[in-house]
mmCIF file with all atom_site columns, C-alpha atoms in Angstrom:
data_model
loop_
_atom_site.group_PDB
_atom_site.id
_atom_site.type_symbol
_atom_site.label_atom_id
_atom_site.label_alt_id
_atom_site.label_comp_id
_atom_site.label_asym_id
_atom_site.label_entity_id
_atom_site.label_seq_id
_atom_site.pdbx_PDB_ins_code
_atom_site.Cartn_x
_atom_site.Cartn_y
_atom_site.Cartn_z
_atom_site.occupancy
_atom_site.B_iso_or_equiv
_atom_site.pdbx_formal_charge
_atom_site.auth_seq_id
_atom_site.auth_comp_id
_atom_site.auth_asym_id
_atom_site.auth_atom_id
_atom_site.pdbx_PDB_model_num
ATOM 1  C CA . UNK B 1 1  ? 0.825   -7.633  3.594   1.00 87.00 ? 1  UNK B CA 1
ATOM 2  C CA . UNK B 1 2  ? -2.297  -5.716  3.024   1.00 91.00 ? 2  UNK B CA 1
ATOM 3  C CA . UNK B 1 3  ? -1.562  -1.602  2.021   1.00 93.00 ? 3  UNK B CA 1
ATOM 4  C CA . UNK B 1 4  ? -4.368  0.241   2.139   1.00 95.00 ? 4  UNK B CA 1
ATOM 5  C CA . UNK B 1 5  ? -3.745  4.048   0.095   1.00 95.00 ? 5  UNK B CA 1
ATOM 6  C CA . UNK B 1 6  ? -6.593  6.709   0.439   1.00 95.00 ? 6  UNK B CA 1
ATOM 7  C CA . UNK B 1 7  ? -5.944  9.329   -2.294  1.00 95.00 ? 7  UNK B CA 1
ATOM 8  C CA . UNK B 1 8  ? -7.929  13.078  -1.913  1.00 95.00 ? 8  UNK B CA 1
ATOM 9  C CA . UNK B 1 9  ? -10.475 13.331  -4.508  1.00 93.00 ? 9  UNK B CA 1
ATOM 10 C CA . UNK B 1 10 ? -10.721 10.117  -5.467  1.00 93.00 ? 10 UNK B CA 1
ATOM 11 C CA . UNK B 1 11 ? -14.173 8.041   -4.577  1.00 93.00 ? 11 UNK B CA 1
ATOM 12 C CA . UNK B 1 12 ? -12.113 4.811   -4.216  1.00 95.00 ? 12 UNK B CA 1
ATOM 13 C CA . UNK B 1 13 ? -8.957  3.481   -1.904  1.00 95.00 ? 13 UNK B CA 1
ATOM 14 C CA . UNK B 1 14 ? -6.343  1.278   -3.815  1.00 94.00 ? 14 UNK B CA 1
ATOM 15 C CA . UNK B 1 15 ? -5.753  -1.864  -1.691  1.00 93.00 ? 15 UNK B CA 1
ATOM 16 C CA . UNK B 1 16 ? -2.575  -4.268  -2.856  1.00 92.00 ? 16 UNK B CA 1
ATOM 17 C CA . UNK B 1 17 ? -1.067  -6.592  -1.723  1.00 91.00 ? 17 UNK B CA 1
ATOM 18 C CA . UNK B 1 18 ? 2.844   -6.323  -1.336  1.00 89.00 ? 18 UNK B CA 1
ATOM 19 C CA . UNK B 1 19 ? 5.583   -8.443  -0.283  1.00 87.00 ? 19 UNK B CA 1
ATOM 20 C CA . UNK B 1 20 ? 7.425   -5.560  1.194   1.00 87.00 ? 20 UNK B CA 1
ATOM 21 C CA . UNK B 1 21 ? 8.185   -5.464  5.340   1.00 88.00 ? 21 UNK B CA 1
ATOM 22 C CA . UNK B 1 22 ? 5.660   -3.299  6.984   1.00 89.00 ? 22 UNK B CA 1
ATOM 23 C CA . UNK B 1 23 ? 8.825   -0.966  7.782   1.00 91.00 ? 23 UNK B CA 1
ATOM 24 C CA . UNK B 1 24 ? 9.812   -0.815  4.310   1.00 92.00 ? 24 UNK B CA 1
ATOM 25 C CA . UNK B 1 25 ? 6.439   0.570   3.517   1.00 92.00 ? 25 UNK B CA 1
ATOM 26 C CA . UNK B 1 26 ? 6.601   2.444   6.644   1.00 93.00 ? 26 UNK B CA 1
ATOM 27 C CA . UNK B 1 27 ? 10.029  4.269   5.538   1.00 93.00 ? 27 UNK B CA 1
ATOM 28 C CA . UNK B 1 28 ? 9.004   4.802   1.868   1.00 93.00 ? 28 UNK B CA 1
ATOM 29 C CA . UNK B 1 29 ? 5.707   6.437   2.867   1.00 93.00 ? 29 UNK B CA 1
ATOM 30 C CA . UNK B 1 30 ? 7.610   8.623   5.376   1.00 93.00 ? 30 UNK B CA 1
ATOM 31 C CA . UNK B 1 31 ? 10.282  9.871   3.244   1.00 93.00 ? 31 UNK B CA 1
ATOM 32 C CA . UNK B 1 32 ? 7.352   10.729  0.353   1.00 92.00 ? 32 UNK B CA 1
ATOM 33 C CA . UNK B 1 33 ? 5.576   12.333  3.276   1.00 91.00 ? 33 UNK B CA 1
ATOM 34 C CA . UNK B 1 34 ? 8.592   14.618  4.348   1.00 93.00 ? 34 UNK B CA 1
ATOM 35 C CA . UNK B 1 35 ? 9.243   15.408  0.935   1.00 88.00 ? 35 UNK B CA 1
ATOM 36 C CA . UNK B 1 36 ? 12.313  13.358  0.151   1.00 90.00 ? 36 UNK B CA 1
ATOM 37 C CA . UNK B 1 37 ? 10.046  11.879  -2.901  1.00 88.00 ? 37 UNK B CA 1
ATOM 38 C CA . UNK B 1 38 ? 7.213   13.487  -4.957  1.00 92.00 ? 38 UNK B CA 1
ATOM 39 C CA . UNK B 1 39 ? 5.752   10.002  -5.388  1.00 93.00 ? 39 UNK B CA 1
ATOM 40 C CA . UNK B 1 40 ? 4.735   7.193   -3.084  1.00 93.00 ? 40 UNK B CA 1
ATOM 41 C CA . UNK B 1 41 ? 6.433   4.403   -5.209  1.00 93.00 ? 41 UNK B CA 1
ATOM 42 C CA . UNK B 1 42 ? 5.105   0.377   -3.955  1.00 93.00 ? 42 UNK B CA 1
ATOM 43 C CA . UNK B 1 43 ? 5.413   -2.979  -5.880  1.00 92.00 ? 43 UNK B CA 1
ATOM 44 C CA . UNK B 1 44 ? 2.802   -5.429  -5.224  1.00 91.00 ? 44 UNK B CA 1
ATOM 45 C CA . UNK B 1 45 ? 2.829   -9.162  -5.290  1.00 89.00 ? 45 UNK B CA 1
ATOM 46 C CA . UNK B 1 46 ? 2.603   -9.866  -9.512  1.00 89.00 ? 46 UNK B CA 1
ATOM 47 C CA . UNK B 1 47 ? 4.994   -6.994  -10.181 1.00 91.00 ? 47 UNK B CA 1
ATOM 48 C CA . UNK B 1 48 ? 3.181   -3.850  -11.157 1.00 93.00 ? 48 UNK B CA 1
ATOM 49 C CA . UNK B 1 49 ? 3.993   -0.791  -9.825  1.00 94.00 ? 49 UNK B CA 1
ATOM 50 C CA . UNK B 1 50 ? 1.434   1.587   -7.788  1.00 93.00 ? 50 UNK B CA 1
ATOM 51 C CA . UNK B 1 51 ? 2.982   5.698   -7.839  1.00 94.00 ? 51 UNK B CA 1
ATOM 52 C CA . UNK B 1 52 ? 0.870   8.025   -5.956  1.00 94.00 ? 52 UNK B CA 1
ATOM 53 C CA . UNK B 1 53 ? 1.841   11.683  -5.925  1.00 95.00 ? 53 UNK B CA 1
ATOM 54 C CA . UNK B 1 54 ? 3.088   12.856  -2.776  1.00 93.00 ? 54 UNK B CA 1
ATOM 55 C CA . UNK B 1 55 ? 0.942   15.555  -1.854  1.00 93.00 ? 55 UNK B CA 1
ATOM 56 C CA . UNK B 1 56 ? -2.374  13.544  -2.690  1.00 94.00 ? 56 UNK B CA 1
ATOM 57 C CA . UNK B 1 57 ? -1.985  11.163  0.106   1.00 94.00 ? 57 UNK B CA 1
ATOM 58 C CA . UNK B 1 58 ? -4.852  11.044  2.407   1.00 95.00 ? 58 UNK B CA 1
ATOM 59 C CA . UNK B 1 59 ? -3.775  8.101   4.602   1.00 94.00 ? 59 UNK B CA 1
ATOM 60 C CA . UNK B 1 60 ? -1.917  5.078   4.063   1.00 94.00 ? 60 UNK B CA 1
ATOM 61 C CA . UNK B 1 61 ? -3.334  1.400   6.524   1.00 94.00 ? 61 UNK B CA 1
ATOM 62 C CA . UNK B 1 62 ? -1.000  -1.535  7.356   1.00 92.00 ? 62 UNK B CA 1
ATOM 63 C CA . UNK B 1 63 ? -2.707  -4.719  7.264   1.00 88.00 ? 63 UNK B CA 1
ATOM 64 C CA . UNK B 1 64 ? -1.056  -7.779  8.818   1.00 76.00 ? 64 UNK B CA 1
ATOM 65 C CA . UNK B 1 65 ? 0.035   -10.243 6.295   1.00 64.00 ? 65 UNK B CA 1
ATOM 66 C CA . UNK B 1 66 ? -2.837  -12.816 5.622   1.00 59.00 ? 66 UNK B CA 1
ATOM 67 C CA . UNK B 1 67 ? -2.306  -16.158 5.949   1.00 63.00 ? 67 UNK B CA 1
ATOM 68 C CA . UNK B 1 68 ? -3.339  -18.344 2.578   1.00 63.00 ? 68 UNK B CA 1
ATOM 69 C CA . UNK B 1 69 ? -6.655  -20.586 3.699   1.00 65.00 ? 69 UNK B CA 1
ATOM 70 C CA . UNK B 1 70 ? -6.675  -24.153 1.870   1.00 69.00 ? 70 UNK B CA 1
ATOM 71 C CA . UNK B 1 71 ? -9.656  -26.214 1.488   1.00 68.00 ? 71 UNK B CA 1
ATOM 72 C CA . UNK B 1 72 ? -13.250 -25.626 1.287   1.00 72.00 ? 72 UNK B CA 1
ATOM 73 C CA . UNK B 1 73 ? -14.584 -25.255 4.697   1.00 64.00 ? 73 UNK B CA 1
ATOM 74 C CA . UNK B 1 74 ? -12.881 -22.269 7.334   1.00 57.00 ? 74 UNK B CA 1
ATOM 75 C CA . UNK B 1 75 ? -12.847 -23.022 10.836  1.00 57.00 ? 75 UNK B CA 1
#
């Protein structure tokens, strides 16, 4: 699924793609939100890991999960 982070002060979003549940994103953004965590901690699909501090977050946008295309033309 798409995540879509907006960080305060910073010109750009960071968009990833993770294999995480949209409820499992939901939950960890939550509990950084209501100060269980001081970081917004997400994997994406190759591995890396994406921490964003807490109190920076300006929004965080679900995406539905994309399906792959194959082949040249899209109908």
């Amino acid at each position: 699924m798409e995540v879509k982070i907006g960080v305060q002060h910073a010109p750009r979003e960071i968009v990833l793609e993770s294999g995480q549940s949209a409820e499992e994103v939901e939950r960890v953004v939550a509990e950084a939100l209501a100060g269980k965590s001081q970081l917004l901690s997400l994997t994406d699909d190759h591995g890396r890991k994406v921490l964003v501090p807490a109190d920076r977050l300006a929004y965080v946008e679900l995406g539905e999960p994309a399906p792959r295309k194959v082949g040249f033309g899209a109908l």
